[in-house]
PDB file of C-alpha atoms in Angstrom:
ATOM      1  CA  MET A   1     -26.779   7.519  42.284  1.00 65.00           C
ATOM      2  CA  GLU A   2     -24.101   8.451  39.785  1.00 69.00           C
ATOM      3  CA  ALA A   3     -22.820  11.999  39.638  1.00 65.00           C
ATOM      4  CA  VAL A   4     -23.402  13.958  36.431  1.00 55.00           C
ATOM      5  CA  PRO A   5     -20.224  14.239  34.315  1.00 61.00           C
ATOM      6  CA  MET A   6     -18.700  17.736  34.357  1.00 66.00           C
ATOM      7  CA  LYS A   7     -19.312  18.200  30.622  1.00 74.00           C
ATOM      8  CA  ALA A   8     -23.077  17.961  31.198  1.00 80.00           C
ATOM      9  CA  ARG A   9     -23.786  21.297  32.863  1.00 82.00           C
ATOM     10  CA  PRO A  10     -26.894  21.534  35.053  1.00 86.00           C
ATOM     11  CA  PRO A  11     -29.719  23.740  33.736  1.00 86.00           C
ATOM     12  CA  TYR A  12     -29.431  26.101  36.713  1.00 86.00           C
ATOM     13  CA  PRO A  13     -26.702  28.518  37.863  1.00 84.00           C
ATOM     14  CA  LEU A  14     -24.312  27.490  40.623  1.00 86.00           C
ATOM     15  CA  LEU A  15     -23.111  29.696  43.457  1.00 82.00           C
ATOM     16  CA  THR A  16     -19.915  31.583  42.656  1.00 85.00           C
ATOM     17  CA  LEU A  17     -17.029  33.106  44.588  1.00 86.00           C
ATOM     18  CA  SER A  18     -18.707  36.527  44.442  1.00 85.00           C
ATOM     19  CA  HIS A  19     -21.851  35.301  46.245  1.00 79.00           C
ATOM     20  CA  ARG A  20     -22.084  37.355  49.472  1.00 75.00           C
ATOM     21  CA  THR A  21     -22.335  35.712  52.858  1.00 69.00           C
ATOM     22  CA  GLU A  22     -21.982  37.436  56.208  1.00 65.00           C
ATOM     23  CA  GLU A  23     -23.774  35.127  58.654  1.00 55.00           C
ATOM     24  CA  GLN A  24     -22.067  33.770  61.776  1.00 68.00           C
ATOM     25  CA  PHE A  25     -24.576  30.987  62.457  1.00 75.00           C
ATOM     26  CA  TYR A  26     -26.507  28.325  60.616  1.00 86.00           C
ATOM     27  CA  GLN A  27     -29.203  29.852  58.496  1.00 85.00           C
ATOM     28  CA  MET A  28     -32.300  28.261  57.042  1.00 86.00           C
ATOM     29  CA  PRO A  29     -33.381  30.200  53.941  1.00 88.00           C
ATOM     30  CA  ARG A  30     -37.050  31.162  53.940  1.00 88.00           C
ATOM     31  CA  TRP A  31     -37.532  29.750  50.453  1.00 89.00           C
ATOM     32  CA  LEU A  32     -36.242  26.401  51.724  1.00 92.00           C
ATOM     33  CA  MET A  33     -38.703  26.326  54.612  1.00 90.00           C
ATOM     34  CA  ALA A  34     -41.511  27.152  52.168  1.00 89.00           C
ATOM     35  CA  ARG A  35     -40.704  24.067  50.064  1.00 90.00           C
ATOM     36  CA  THR A  36     -43.352  21.582  51.181  1.00 93.00           C
ATOM     37  CA  ASP A  37     -42.003  19.028  48.700  1.00 95.00           C
ATOM     38  CA  LEU A  38     -38.748  18.609  50.680  1.00 96.00           C
ATOM     39  CA  SER A  39     -38.242  16.447  53.738  1.00 97.00           C
ATOM     40  CA  LEU A  40     -36.952  17.962  56.941  1.00 96.00           C
ATOM     41  CA  ASP A  41     -33.781  15.881  56.513  1.00 98.00           C
ATOM     42  CA  ALA A  42     -33.163  17.462  53.116  1.00 98.00           C
ATOM     43  CA  LYS A  43     -33.751  20.944  54.529  1.00 97.00           C
ATOM     44  CA  LEU A  44     -31.290  20.407  57.383  1.00 97.00           C
ATOM     45  CA  VAL A  45     -28.667  18.885  55.100  1.00 98.00           C
ATOM     46  CA  TYR A  46     -29.020  21.838  52.715  1.00 97.00           C
ATOM     47  CA  MET A  47     -28.561  24.229  55.650  1.00 96.00           C
ATOM     48  CA  LEU A  48     -25.299  22.484  56.608  1.00 97.00           C
ATOM     49  CA  LEU A  49     -24.122  22.353  52.990  1.00 97.00           C
ATOM     50  CA  TYR A  50     -24.745  26.080  52.675  1.00 95.00           C
ATOM     51  CA  ASP A  51     -22.664  26.682  55.788  1.00 94.00           C
ATOM     52  CA  ARG A  52     -19.829  24.634  54.273  1.00 96.00           C
ATOM     53  CA  PHE A  53     -20.289  26.575  51.003  1.00 95.00           C
ATOM     54  CA  ARG A  54     -19.376  29.754  52.880  1.00 92.00           C
ATOM     55  CA  LEU A  55     -16.111  28.179  54.055  1.00 94.00           C
ATOM     56  CA  SER A  56     -15.328  26.949  50.532  1.00 96.00           C
ATOM     57  CA  GLN A  57     -16.089  30.414  49.178  1.00 96.00           C
ATOM     58  CA  LYS A  58     -13.749  31.999  51.726  1.00 95.00           C
ATOM     59  CA  ASN A  59     -10.998  29.529  50.784  1.00 96.00           C
ATOM     60  CA  GLY A  60     -11.486  30.129  47.051  1.00 96.00           C
ATOM     61  CA  TRP A  61     -12.573  26.592  46.200  1.00 96.00           C
ATOM     62  CA  ALA A  62     -14.108  27.123  42.779  1.00 96.00           C
ATOM     63  CA  ASN A  63     -14.000  25.600  39.331  1.00 94.00           C
ATOM     64  CA  GLU A  64     -12.937  27.394  36.157  1.00 95.00           C
ATOM     65  CA  ARG A  65     -16.360  29.119  36.038  1.00 95.00           C
ATOM     66  CA  ASP A  66     -15.961  30.510  39.582  1.00 96.00           C
ATOM     67  CA  GLU A  67     -18.705  28.170  40.798  1.00 96.00           C
ATOM     68  CA  VAL A  68     -17.944  27.281  44.392  1.00 97.00           C
ATOM     69  CA  TYR A  69     -17.716  23.609  45.244  1.00 97.00           C
ATOM     70  CA  LEU A  70     -17.687  22.034  48.650  1.00 96.00           C
ATOM     71  CA  VAL A  71     -16.627  18.720  50.082  1.00 95.00           C
ATOM     72  CA  TYR A  72     -18.670  17.356  52.968  1.00 95.00           C
ATOM     73  CA  PRO A  73     -18.354  13.639  53.734  1.00 94.00           C
ATOM     74  CA  ARG A  74     -21.729  11.972  54.280  1.00 94.00           C
ATOM     75  CA  GLN A  75     -20.458  10.354  57.480  1.00 95.00           C
ATOM     76  CA  GLU A  76     -19.494  13.755  58.898  1.00 96.00           C
ATOM     77  CA  LEU A  77     -22.962  15.114  58.110  1.00 97.00           C
ATOM     78  CA  ALA A  78     -24.564  12.053  59.694  1.00 98.00           C
ATOM     79  CA  GLU A  79     -22.565  12.481  62.892  1.00 98.00           C
ATOM     80  CA  LEU A  80     -23.389  16.183  63.101  1.00 96.00           C
ATOM     81  CA  LEU A  81     -27.111  15.510  62.623  1.00 97.00           C
ATOM     82  CA  GLY A  82     -27.138  12.412  64.801  1.00 97.00           C
ATOM     83  CA  VAL A  83     -28.612  10.235  62.056  1.00 98.00           C
ATOM     84  CA  SER A  84     -27.433   7.345  59.900  1.00 98.00           C
ATOM     85  CA  LYS A  85     -25.209   7.837  56.877  1.00 97.00           C
ATOM     86  CA  ARG A  86     -27.939   6.185  54.787  1.00 98.00           C
ATOM     87  CA  ARG A  87     -30.388   8.899  55.864  1.00 98.00           C
ATOM     88  CA  VAL A  88     -27.931  11.639  54.837  1.00 98.00           C
ATOM     89  CA  ILE A  89     -27.339   9.938  51.474  1.00 97.00           C
ATOM     90  CA  ALA A  90     -31.107   9.888  50.875  1.00 98.00           C
ATOM     91  CA  ALA A  91     -31.368  13.591  51.770  1.00 98.00           C
ATOM     92  CA  VAL A  92     -28.540  14.543  49.378  1.00 97.00           C
ATOM     93  CA  GLN A  93     -30.161  12.476  46.615  1.00 98.00           C
ATOM     94  CA  GLU A  94     -33.439  14.287  47.261  1.00 98.00           C
ATOM     95  CA  LEU A  95     -31.688  17.661  46.963  1.00 98.00           C
ATOM     96  CA  CYS A  96     -30.083  16.530  43.699  1.00 97.00           C
ATOM     97  CA  ARG A  97     -33.449  15.395  42.291  1.00 97.00           C
ATOM     98  CA  GLN A  98     -34.939  18.784  43.226  1.00 95.00           C
ATOM     99  CA  GLN A  99     -32.040  20.536  41.435  1.00 95.00           C
ATOM    100  CA  LEU A 100     -30.849  22.272  44.580  1.00 96.00           C
ATOM    101  CA  VAL A 101     -27.529  20.397  44.696  1.00 97.00           C
ATOM    102  CA  TRP A 102     -25.330  19.104  41.895  1.00 96.00           C
ATOM    103  CA  GLU A 103     -22.771  16.409  42.627  1.00 95.00           C
ATOM    104  CA  TYR A 104     -19.648  15.990  40.521  1.00 94.00           C
ATOM    105  CA  ARG A 105     -17.373  13.000  41.014  1.00 89.00           C
ATOM    106  CA  GLU A 106     -14.057  13.373  39.193  1.00 82.00           C
ATOM    107  CA  SER A 107     -12.851   9.819  39.786  1.00 84.00           C
ATOM    108  CA  ILE A 108     -13.143   6.881  42.139  1.00 86.00           C
ATOM    109  CA  GLY A 109     -11.407   7.471  45.446  1.00 81.00           C
ATOM    110  CA  VAL A 110     -11.581  11.262  45.142  1.00 83.00           C
ATOM    111  CA  PRO A 111     -14.233  13.061  47.228  1.00 85.00           C
ATOM    112  CA  SER A 112     -17.219  14.359  45.281  1.00 91.00           C
ATOM    113  CA  HIS A 113     -17.585  18.074  44.716  1.00 95.00           C
ATOM    114  CA  LEU A 114     -21.001  19.385  45.683  1.00 97.00           C
ATOM    115  CA  TYR A 115     -22.358  22.551  44.099  1.00 97.00           C
ATOM    116  CA  LEU A 116     -25.385  24.455  45.369  1.00 96.00           C
ATOM    117  CA  ALA A 117     -27.934  25.924  42.994  1.00 94.00           C
ATOM    118  CA  ALA A 118     -28.227  29.703  42.990  1.00 90.00           C
ATOM    119  CA  VAL A 119     -31.863  30.001  44.060  1.00 87.00           C
ATOM    120  CA  ASP A 120     -33.322  33.430  43.433  1.00 77.00           C
ATOM    121  CA  ILE A 121     -36.837  33.771  44.798  1.00 72.00           C
ATOM    122  CA  PRO A 122     -38.470  37.191  45.220  1.00 66.00           C
ATOM    123  CA  VAL A 123     -39.067  37.969  48.899  1.00 60.00           C
ATOM    124  CA  GLU A 124     -42.653  39.003  48.233  1.00 62.00           C
ATOM    125  CA  THR A 125     -43.505  35.440  47.116  1.00 59.00           C
ATOM    126  CA  LEU A 126     -42.584  33.970  50.508  1.00 54.00           C
TER     127      LEU A 126
END
């Protein structure tokens, strides 16, 4: 799957440096658990990406729009989850198709930047 060029902005907002996070453990958002159209692999990968997002946010890794990007090698995710790299790649592709993750590849040989969609779901709908 090819990453979307930076000039083609996704139709959804991306998390920014001002997004608040205070958790000290992995968190699985309720809205994510409610998504019956996502595989468990995709849900777990999103949870780990969100954890890495918090580190990127803390370190100020953001583009010119203050949208936080993260770098998380697929192999590292696979090792953490105890699954194959191919399975992690499929989960990330699923998250991209569902517009929960946006991948930007600047050039060959440079790690992709992953951006998480800013999902805003009213609590009363969960």
